[in-house]
XYZ file of C-alpha atoms in Angstrom:
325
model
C 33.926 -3.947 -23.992
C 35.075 -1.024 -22.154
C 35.162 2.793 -22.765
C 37.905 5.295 -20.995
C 36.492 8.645 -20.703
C 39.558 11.377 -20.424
C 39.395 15.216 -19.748
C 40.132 17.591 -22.469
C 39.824 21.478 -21.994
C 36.261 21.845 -21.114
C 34.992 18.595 -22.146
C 35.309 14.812 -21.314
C 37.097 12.776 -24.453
C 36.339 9.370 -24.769
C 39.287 7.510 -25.609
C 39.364 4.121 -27.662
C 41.698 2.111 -26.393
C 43.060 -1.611 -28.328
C 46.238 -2.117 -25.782
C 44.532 -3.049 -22.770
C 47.746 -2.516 -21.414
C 48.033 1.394 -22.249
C 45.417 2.639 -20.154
C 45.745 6.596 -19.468
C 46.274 7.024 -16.328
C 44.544 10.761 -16.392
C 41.571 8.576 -17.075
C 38.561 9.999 -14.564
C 35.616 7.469 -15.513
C 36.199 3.478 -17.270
C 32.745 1.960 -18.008
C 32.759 -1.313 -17.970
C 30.436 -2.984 -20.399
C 30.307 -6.995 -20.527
C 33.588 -6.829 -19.790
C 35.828 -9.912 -20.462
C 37.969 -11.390 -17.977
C 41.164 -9.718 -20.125
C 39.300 -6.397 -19.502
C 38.885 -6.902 -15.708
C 42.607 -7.645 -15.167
C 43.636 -4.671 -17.201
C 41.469 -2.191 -15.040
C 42.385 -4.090 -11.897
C 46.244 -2.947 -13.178
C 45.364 0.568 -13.400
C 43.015 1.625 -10.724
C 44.560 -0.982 -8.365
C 40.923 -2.498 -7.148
C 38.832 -5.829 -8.211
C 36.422 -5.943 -10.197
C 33.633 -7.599 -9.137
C 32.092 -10.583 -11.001
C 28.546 -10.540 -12.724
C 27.554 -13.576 -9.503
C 28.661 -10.742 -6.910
C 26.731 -7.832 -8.495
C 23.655 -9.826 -7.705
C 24.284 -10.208 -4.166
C 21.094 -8.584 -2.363
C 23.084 -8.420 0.937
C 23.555 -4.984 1.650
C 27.411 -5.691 2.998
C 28.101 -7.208 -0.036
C 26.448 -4.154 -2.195
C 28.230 -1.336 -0.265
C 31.734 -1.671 1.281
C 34.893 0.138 1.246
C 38.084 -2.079 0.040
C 41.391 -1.222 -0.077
C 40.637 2.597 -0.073
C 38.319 2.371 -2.780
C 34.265 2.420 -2.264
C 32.439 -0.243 -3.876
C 28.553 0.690 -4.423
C 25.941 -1.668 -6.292
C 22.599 -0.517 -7.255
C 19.457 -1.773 -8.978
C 19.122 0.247 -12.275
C 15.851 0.306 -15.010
C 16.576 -0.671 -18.343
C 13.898 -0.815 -21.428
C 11.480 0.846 -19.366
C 10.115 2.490 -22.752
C 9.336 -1.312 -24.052
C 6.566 -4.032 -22.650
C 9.341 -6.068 -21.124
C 11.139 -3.156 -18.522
C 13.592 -4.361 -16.389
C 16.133 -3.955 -13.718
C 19.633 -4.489 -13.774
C 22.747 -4.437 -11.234
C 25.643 -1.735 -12.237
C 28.696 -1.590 -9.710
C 29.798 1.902 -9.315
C 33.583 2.372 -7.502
C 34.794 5.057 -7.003
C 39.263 5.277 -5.815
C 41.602 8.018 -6.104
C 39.209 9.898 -7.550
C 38.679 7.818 -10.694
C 35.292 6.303 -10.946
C 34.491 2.949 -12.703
C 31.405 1.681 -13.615
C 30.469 -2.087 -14.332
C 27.148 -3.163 -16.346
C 25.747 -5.870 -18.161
C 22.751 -3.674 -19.818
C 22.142 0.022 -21.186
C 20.704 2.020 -19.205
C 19.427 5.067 -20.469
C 21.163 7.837 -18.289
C 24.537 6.050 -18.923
C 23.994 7.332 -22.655
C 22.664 10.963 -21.604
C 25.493 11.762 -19.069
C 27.961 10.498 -21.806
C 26.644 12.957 -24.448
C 26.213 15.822 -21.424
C 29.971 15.780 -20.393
C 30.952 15.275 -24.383
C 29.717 18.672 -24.295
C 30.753 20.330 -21.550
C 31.945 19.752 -18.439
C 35.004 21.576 -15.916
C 38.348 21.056 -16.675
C 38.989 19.567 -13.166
C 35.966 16.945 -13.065
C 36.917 14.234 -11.085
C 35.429 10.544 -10.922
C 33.413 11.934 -7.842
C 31.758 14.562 -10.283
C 30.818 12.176 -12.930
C 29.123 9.583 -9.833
C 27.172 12.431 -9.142
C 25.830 13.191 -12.533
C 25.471 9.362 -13.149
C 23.107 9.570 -9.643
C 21.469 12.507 -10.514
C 20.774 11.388 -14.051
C 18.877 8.015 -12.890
C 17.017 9.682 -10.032
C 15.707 12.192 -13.250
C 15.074 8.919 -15.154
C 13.341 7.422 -12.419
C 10.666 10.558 -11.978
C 10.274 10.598 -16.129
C 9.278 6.941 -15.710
C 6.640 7.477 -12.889
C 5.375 10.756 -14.129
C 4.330 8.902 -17.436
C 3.095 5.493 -15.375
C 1.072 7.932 -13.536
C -0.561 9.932 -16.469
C -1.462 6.305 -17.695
C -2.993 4.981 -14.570
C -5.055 8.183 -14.733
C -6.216 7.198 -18.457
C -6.950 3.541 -17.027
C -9.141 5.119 -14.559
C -11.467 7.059 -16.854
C -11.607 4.182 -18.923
C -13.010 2.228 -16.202
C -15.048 5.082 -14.774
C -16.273 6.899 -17.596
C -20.116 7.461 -18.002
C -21.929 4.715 -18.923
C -23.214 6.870 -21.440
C -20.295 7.394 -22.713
C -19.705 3.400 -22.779
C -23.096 2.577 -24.127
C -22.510 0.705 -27.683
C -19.797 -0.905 -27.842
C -17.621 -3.433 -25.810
C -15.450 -2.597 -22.656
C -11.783 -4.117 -23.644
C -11.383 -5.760 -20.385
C -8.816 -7.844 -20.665
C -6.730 -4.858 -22.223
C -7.383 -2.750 -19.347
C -6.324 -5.613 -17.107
C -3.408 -6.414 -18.874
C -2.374 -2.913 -18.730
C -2.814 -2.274 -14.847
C -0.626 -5.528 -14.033
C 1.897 -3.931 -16.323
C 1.977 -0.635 -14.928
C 2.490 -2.299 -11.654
C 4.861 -4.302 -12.349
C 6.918 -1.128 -14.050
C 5.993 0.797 -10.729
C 7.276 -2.326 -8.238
C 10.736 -2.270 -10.277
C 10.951 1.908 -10.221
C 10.639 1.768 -6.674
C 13.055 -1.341 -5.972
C 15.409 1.091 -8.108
C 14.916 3.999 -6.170
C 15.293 1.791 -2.673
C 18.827 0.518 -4.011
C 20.109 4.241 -5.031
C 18.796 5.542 -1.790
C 21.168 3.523 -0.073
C 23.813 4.099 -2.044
C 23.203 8.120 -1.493
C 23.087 7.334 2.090
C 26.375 5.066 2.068
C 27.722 8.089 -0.139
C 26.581 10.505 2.569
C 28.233 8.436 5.645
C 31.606 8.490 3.790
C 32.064 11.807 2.253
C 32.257 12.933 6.533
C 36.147 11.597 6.253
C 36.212 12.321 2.688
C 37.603 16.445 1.500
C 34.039 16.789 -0.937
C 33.339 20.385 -1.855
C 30.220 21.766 0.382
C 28.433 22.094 -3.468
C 28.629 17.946 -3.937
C 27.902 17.623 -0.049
C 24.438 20.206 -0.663
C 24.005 17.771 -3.851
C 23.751 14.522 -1.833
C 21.165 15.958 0.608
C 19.169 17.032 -2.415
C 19.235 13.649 -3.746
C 18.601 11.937 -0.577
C 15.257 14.357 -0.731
C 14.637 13.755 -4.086
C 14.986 9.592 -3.797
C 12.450 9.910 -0.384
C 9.910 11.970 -1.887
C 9.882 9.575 -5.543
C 10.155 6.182 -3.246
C 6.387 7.936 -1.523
C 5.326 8.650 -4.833
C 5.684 5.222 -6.310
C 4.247 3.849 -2.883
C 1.270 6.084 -3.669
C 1.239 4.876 -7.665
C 0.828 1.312 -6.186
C -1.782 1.771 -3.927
C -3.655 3.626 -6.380
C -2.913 0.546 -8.889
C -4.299 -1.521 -6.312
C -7.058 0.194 -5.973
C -7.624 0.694 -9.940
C -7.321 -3.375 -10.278
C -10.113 -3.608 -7.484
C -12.615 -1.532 -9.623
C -11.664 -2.842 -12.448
C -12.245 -6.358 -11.263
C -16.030 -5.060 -9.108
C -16.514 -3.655 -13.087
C -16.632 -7.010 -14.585
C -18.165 -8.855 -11.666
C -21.076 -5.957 -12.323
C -21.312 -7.248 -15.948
C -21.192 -10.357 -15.378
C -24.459 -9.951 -12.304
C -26.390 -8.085 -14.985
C -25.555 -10.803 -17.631
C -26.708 -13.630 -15.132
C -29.806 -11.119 -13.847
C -31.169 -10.959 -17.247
C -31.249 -14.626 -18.133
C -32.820 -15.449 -14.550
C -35.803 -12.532 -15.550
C -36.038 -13.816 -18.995
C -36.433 -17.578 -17.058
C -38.935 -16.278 -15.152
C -40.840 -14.517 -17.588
C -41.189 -17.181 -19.942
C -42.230 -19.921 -16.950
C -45.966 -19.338 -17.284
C -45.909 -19.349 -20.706
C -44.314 -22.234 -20.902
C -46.716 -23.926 -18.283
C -49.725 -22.841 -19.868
C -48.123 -24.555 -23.378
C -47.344 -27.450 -21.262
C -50.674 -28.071 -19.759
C -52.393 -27.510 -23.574
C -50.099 -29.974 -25.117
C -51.042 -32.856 -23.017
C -53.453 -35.582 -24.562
C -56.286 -36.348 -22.072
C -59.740 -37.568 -23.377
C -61.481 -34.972 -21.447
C -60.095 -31.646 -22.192
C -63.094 -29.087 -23.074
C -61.081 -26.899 -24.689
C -60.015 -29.104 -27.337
C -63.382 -28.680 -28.878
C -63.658 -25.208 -28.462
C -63.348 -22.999 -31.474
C -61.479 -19.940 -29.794
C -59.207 -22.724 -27.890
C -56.047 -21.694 -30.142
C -56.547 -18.129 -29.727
C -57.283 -18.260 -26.578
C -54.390 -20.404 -25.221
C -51.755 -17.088 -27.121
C -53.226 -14.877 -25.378
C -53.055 -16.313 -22.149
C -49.411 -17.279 -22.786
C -48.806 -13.691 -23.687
C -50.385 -12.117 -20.400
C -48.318 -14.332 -18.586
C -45.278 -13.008 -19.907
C -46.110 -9.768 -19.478
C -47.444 -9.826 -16.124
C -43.823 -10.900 -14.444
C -42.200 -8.521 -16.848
C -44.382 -5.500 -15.647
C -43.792 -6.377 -12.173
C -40.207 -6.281 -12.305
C -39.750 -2.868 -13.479
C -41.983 -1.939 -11.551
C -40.115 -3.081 -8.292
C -37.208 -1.545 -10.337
C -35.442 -4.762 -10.597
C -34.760 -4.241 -14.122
């Protein structure tokens, strides 16, 4: 399917349109969406470019993400989708942009597709042009993309008390390990994808940039690109800074459980230990011989417990106090 997005007064109309073959031509921005091959041909017709397939859009090569063809500018970049779910991921959307219509192809929903819709359904100038709705499409994701790491980074912080929290605090009850580490690999895996996101629309800002030099762009749009170039730099060294810190979170959290795990194994080796002379002085009692004296003794029984018991308490006293307990 396909939307047409028209101007009207102050705002931008979207038009529903069942001819493919009456397409306005005062038609600024044409989102693509799954689009059918009938769909393709019919915006081919109007805006007079191709429309790449879904197989091109996944090209990685950056010559076959950015080029200019036939007049019009053809820019691929790697977008987040269902970041809000367990299962984020990334998808390719094709923005070109030709006498100064701008169309759009995508195969998933991204989220600021939706909020610049409903912004310019609104309001909007009465001259926007396809360049003005790229930009707020560009803008729009770079804001989605600091949301996204601004939360991931609030919850790394909330994995990091839980791991480092007082052991006072953790005394009585069990640590939910395999939560915590479930929940670090995800957060890295939604920070990996962010930045890979915010790589792709960095070079399309800078392809934008290199362009707009032969291109008549109002010095307001040209002031916007170098904003977003800073913006995409500074969130690209913040999610480089979220991963290290991931890293570093899955480290402690791994030294964590290979602490338990010593202790564990530390307490059965003193509780071995412990109960060794006991155990030998049973041993050497429960043998058989002719000649053992103290089989005849009266206080032989008692005698033999309380051995047993000082030599269980004899290792036990040393080891706290070499403080290895």
């Amino acid at each position: 399917m396909f939307s047409v997005f028209v101007p009207s007064e102050s705002v931008l109309k979207k038009a529903v349109i069942e001819d493919l073959t009456a397409l306005p031509e005062s038609a600024v921005w044409i989102d693509l969406v799954n689009p059918t091959a009938a769909e393709d041909k019919a915006v081919e017709r109007l805006a007079g470019i191709a429309i790449p397939t879904r197989e091109d859009m996944q090209e990685i090569e950056i010559s076959s993400r950015l080029y200019i063809e036939n007049g019009a500018r053809y820019m691929t970049a790697t977008l987040m989708c269902h970041s809000d779910t367990d299962m984020p991921r990334t998808t390719a959307v094709t923005f070109i942009l030709g006498d100064h219509r701008l169309v759009t192809v995508r195969y998933e929903l991204p989220k600021p597709f939706a909020l610049v819709e409903a912004k310019l359904a609104r309001s909007c100038t009465p001259s926007i042009t396809g360049e003005m709705v790229l930009m707020e499409l560009l803008d729009a994701v770079i804001d989605r993309c600091a949301d996204i790491l601004e939360r991931c980074g609030a919850e790394i912080d909330q994995v990091s008390h839980d791991i480092f929290e007082p052991e006072s605090e953790r005394h009585g009850h069990a640590k939910q390990y395999s939560q915590i580490l479930i929940s670090i690999g995800r957060k890295g895996d939604l920070t990996s994808k962010v930045r890979e996101s915010l790589v792709s629309i960095g070079r399309v800002v800078a392809f934008l940039s290199a362009v707009v030099e032969g291109v008549k762009w109002s010095k307001d749009m040209r002031e916007q690109l170098k904003t977003m170039q800073r913006d995409v730099s500074s969130l690209t060294d913040h999610a480089s800074y979220l991963s290290s810190k991931i890293t570093f979170v899955l480290d402690a959290m791994l030294g964590v459980v290979n602490l338990e795990q010593n202790n564990i194994i530390k307490l059965f080796s003193v509780m071995a230990v412990v109960l060794m002379p006991p155990t030998l002085i049973a041993s050497i009692y429960g043998m058989n011989f002719k000649s053992m004296p103290e089989l005849e003794w009266t206080h032989g029984y008692p005698f033999a417990l309380v051995m047993m018991l000082i030599a269980a308490i004899v290792p036990y006293w040393i080891f706290k106090w070499k403080k290895w307990l």
